[in-house]
Structure formats: structure tokens, C-alpha cells
PDB file of C-alpha atoms in Angstrom:
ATOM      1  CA  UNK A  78      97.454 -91.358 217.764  1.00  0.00           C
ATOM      2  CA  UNK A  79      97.491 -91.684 213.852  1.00  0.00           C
ATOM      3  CA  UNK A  80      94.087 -93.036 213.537  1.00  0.00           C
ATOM      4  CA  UNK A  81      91.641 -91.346 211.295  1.00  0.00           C
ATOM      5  CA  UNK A  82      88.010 -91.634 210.557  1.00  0.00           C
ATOM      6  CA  UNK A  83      88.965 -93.657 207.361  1.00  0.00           C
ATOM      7  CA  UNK A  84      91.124 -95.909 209.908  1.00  0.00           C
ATOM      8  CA  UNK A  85      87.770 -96.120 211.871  1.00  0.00           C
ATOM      9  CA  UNK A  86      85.644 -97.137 208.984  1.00  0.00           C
ATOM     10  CA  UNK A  87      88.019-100.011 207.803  1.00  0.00           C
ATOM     11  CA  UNK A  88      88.288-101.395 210.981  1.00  0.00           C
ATOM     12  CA  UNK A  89      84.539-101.478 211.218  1.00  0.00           C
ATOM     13  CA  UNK A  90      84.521-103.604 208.025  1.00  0.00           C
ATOM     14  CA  UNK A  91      86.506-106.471 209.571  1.00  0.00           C
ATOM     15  CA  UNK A  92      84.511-106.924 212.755  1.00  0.00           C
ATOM     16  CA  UNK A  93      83.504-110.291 212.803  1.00  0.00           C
ATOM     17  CA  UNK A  94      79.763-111.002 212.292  1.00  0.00           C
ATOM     18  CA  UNK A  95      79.544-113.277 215.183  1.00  0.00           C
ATOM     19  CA  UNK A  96      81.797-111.311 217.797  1.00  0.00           C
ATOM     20  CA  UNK A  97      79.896-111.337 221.181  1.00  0.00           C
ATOM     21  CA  UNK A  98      82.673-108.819 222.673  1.00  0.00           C
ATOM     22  CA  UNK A  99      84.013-105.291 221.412  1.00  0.00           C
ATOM     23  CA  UNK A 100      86.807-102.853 223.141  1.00  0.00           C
ATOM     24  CA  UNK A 101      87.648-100.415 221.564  1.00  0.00           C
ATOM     25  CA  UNK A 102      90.187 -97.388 222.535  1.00  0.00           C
ATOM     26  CA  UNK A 103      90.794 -94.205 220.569  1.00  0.00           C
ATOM     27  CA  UNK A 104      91.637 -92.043 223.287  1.00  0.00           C
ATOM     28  CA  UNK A 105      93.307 -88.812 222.302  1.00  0.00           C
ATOM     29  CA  UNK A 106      92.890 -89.383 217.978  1.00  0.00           C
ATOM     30  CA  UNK A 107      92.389 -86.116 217.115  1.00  0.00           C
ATOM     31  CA  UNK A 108      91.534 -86.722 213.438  1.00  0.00           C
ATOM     32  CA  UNK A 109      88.798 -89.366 214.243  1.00  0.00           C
ATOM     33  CA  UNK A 110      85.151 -87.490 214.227  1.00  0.00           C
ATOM     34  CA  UNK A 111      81.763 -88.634 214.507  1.00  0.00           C
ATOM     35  CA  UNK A 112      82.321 -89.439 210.677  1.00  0.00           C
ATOM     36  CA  UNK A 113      84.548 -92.503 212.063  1.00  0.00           C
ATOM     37  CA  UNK A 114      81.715 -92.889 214.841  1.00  0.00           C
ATOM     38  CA  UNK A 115      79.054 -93.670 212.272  1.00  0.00           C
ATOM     39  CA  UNK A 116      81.029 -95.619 209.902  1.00  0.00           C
ATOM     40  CA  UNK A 117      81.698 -97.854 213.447  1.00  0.00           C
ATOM     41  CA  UNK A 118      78.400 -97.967 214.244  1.00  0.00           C
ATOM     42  CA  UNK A 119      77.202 -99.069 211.580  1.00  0.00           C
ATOM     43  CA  UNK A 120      79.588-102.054 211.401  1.00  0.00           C
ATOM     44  CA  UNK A 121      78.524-103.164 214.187  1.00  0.00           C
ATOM     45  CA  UNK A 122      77.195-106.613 214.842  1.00  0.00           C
ATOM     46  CA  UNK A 123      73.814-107.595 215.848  1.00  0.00           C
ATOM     47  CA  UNK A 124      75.668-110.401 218.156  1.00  0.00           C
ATOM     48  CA  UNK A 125      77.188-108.039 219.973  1.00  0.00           C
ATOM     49  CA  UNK A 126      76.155-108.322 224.041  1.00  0.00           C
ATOM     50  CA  UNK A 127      79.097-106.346 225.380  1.00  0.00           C
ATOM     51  CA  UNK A 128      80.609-102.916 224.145  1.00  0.00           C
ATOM     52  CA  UNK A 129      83.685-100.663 225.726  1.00  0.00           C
ATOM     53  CA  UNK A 130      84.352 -97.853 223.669  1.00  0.00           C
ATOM     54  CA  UNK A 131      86.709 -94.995 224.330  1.00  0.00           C
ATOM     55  CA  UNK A 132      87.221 -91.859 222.744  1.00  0.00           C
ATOM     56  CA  UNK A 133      88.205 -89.567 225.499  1.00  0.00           C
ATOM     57  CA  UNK A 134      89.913 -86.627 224.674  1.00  0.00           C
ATOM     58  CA  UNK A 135      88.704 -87.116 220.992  1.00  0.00           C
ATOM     59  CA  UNK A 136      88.349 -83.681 220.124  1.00  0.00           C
ATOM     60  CA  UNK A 137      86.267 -83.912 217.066  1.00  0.00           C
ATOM     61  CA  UNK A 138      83.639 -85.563 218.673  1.00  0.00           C
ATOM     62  CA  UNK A 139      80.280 -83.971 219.563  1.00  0.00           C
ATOM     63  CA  UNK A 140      77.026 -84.681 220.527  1.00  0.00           C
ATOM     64  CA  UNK A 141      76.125 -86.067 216.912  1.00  0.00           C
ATOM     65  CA  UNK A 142      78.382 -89.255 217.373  1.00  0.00           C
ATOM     66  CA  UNK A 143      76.732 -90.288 220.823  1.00  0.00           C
ATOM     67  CA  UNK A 144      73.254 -89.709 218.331  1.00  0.00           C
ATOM     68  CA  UNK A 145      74.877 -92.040 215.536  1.00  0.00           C
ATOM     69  CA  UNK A 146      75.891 -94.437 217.761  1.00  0.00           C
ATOM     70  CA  UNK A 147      72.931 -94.685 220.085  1.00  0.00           C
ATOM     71  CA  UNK A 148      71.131 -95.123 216.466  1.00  0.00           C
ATOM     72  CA  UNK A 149      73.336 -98.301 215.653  1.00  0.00           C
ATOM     73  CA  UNK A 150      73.381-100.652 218.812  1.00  0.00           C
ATOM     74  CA  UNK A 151      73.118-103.916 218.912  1.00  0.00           C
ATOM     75  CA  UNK A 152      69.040-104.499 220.058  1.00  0.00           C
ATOM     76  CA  UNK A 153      70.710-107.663 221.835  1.00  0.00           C
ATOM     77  CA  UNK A 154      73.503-105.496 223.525  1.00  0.00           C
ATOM     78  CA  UNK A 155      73.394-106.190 227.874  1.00  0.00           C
ATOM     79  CA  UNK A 156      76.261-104.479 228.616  1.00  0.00           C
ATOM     80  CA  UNK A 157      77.779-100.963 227.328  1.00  0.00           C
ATOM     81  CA  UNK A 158      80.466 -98.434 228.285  1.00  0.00           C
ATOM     82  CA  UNK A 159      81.549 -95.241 226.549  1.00  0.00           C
ATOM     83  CA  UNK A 160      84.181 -92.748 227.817  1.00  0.00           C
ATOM     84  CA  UNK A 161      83.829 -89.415 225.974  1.00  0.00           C
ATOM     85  CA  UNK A 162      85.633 -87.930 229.064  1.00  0.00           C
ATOM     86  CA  UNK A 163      87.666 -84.669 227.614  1.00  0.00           C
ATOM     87  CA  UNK A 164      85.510 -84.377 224.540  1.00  0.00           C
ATOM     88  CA  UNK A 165      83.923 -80.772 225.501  1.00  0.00           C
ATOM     89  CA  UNK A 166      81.385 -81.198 222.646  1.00  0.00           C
ATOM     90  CA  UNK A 167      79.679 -84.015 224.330  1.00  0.00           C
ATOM     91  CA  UNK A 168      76.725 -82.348 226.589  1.00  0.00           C
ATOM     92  CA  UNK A 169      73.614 -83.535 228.185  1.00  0.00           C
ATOM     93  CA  UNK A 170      71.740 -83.414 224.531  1.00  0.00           C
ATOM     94  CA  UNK A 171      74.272 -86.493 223.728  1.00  0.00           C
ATOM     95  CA  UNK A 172      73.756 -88.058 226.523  1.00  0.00           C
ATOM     96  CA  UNK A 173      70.086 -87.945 226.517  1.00  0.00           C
ATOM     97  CA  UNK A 174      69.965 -89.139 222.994  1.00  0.00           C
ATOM     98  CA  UNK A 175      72.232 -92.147 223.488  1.00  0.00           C
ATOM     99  CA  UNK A 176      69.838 -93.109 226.438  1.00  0.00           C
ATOM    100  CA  UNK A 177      66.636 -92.792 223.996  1.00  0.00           C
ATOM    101  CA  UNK A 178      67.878 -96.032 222.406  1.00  0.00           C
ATOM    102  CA  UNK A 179      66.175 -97.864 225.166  1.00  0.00           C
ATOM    103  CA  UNK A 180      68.578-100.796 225.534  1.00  0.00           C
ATOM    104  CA  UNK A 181      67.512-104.047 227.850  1.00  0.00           C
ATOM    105  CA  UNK A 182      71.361-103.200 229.245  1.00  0.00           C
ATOM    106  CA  UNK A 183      72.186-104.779 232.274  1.00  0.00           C
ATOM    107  CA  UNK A 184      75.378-102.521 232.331  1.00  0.00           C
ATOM    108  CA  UNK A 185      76.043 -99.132 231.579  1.00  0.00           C
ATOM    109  CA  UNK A 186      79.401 -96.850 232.088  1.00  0.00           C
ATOM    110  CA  UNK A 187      79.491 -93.121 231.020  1.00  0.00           C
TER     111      UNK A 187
END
């Protein structure tokens, strides 16, 4: 994978503003951080009701990204999945933190 945290950001730019529905796999871009995390995150749409994200084997990404994107979701969001499987700097702090977000999700995939 090619795709960078700059990649990241500019794709985060063109989401639309009324998309109900993201997917979203990164799996195995080493050069995408929780720098590209944010800058997602903070693109994101408040329509948003359903989000699958996957960075697995991402090996730049830590417990900080699950905080910067459990800072940025949708307050409308119902259903959410994030694999972060093979990122070894993703531990229970991460975790816990995404979770404090406090979501009415109906749906939720680690």
C-alpha cells in the first residue's frame, strides 16, 4: 500500500457532507499514522450512521488514533466497526478511550 497520511487527509476532504455510509480499508499502509487518523476524523460527517474502518496491520498506529478518532464521531453514528488487528500499539488504554465516546451505537465490531 502507497497510501500516506497526506493520502488520508485528502481523502477526508472529499467525503461528502451528506454520506450516511463510510468503509474504509487501509490494511497494511505502513506510512499512514494516527496523523492520517485525525485528519480522517475530523472530516468526518455528522450524517454519518454507519462506519467500517480498517487499519490492520497499520504499523504506525497506536493508542492515540483510537483517542482521535473516538474524539471525532459522528454523535448520530448507530453502527461502527474498526479493525486495528496487527497494530501492536493498540492496547486496552485505546480501547477504553474509544469506548468513553459514549455512542447510542446499535453496532459495534473491534
Amino acid at each position: 500500500c502507497h497510501l500516506t497520511d497526506g493520502g488520508v487527509g485528502a481523502l477526508s476532504k472529499c467525503i461528502p457532507r451528506s454520506l450516511l455510509e463510510l468503509s474504509l480499508k487501509v490494511a497494511l499502509c505502513q506510512r499512514v499514522s494516527c496523523q492520517g487518523i485525525e485528519e480522517l476524523a475530523k472530516g468526518l460527517p455528522e450524517t454519518l450512521r454507519t462506519i467500517s474502518l480498517d487499519f490492520s496491520s497499520c504499523k504506525r498506529v497506536d493508542d492515540d488514533a483510537l483517542e482521535l478518532l473516538g474524539r471525532h464521531l459522528p454523535v448520530g453514528l448507530r453502527r461502527f466497526s474498526v479493525n486495528m488487528s496487527g497494530c501492536r500499539a493498540v492496547g486496552n488504554s485505546g480501547v477504553r478511550i474509544l469506548f468513553s465516546a459514549q455512542l447510542p451505537l446499535e453496532s459495534l465490531v473491534l
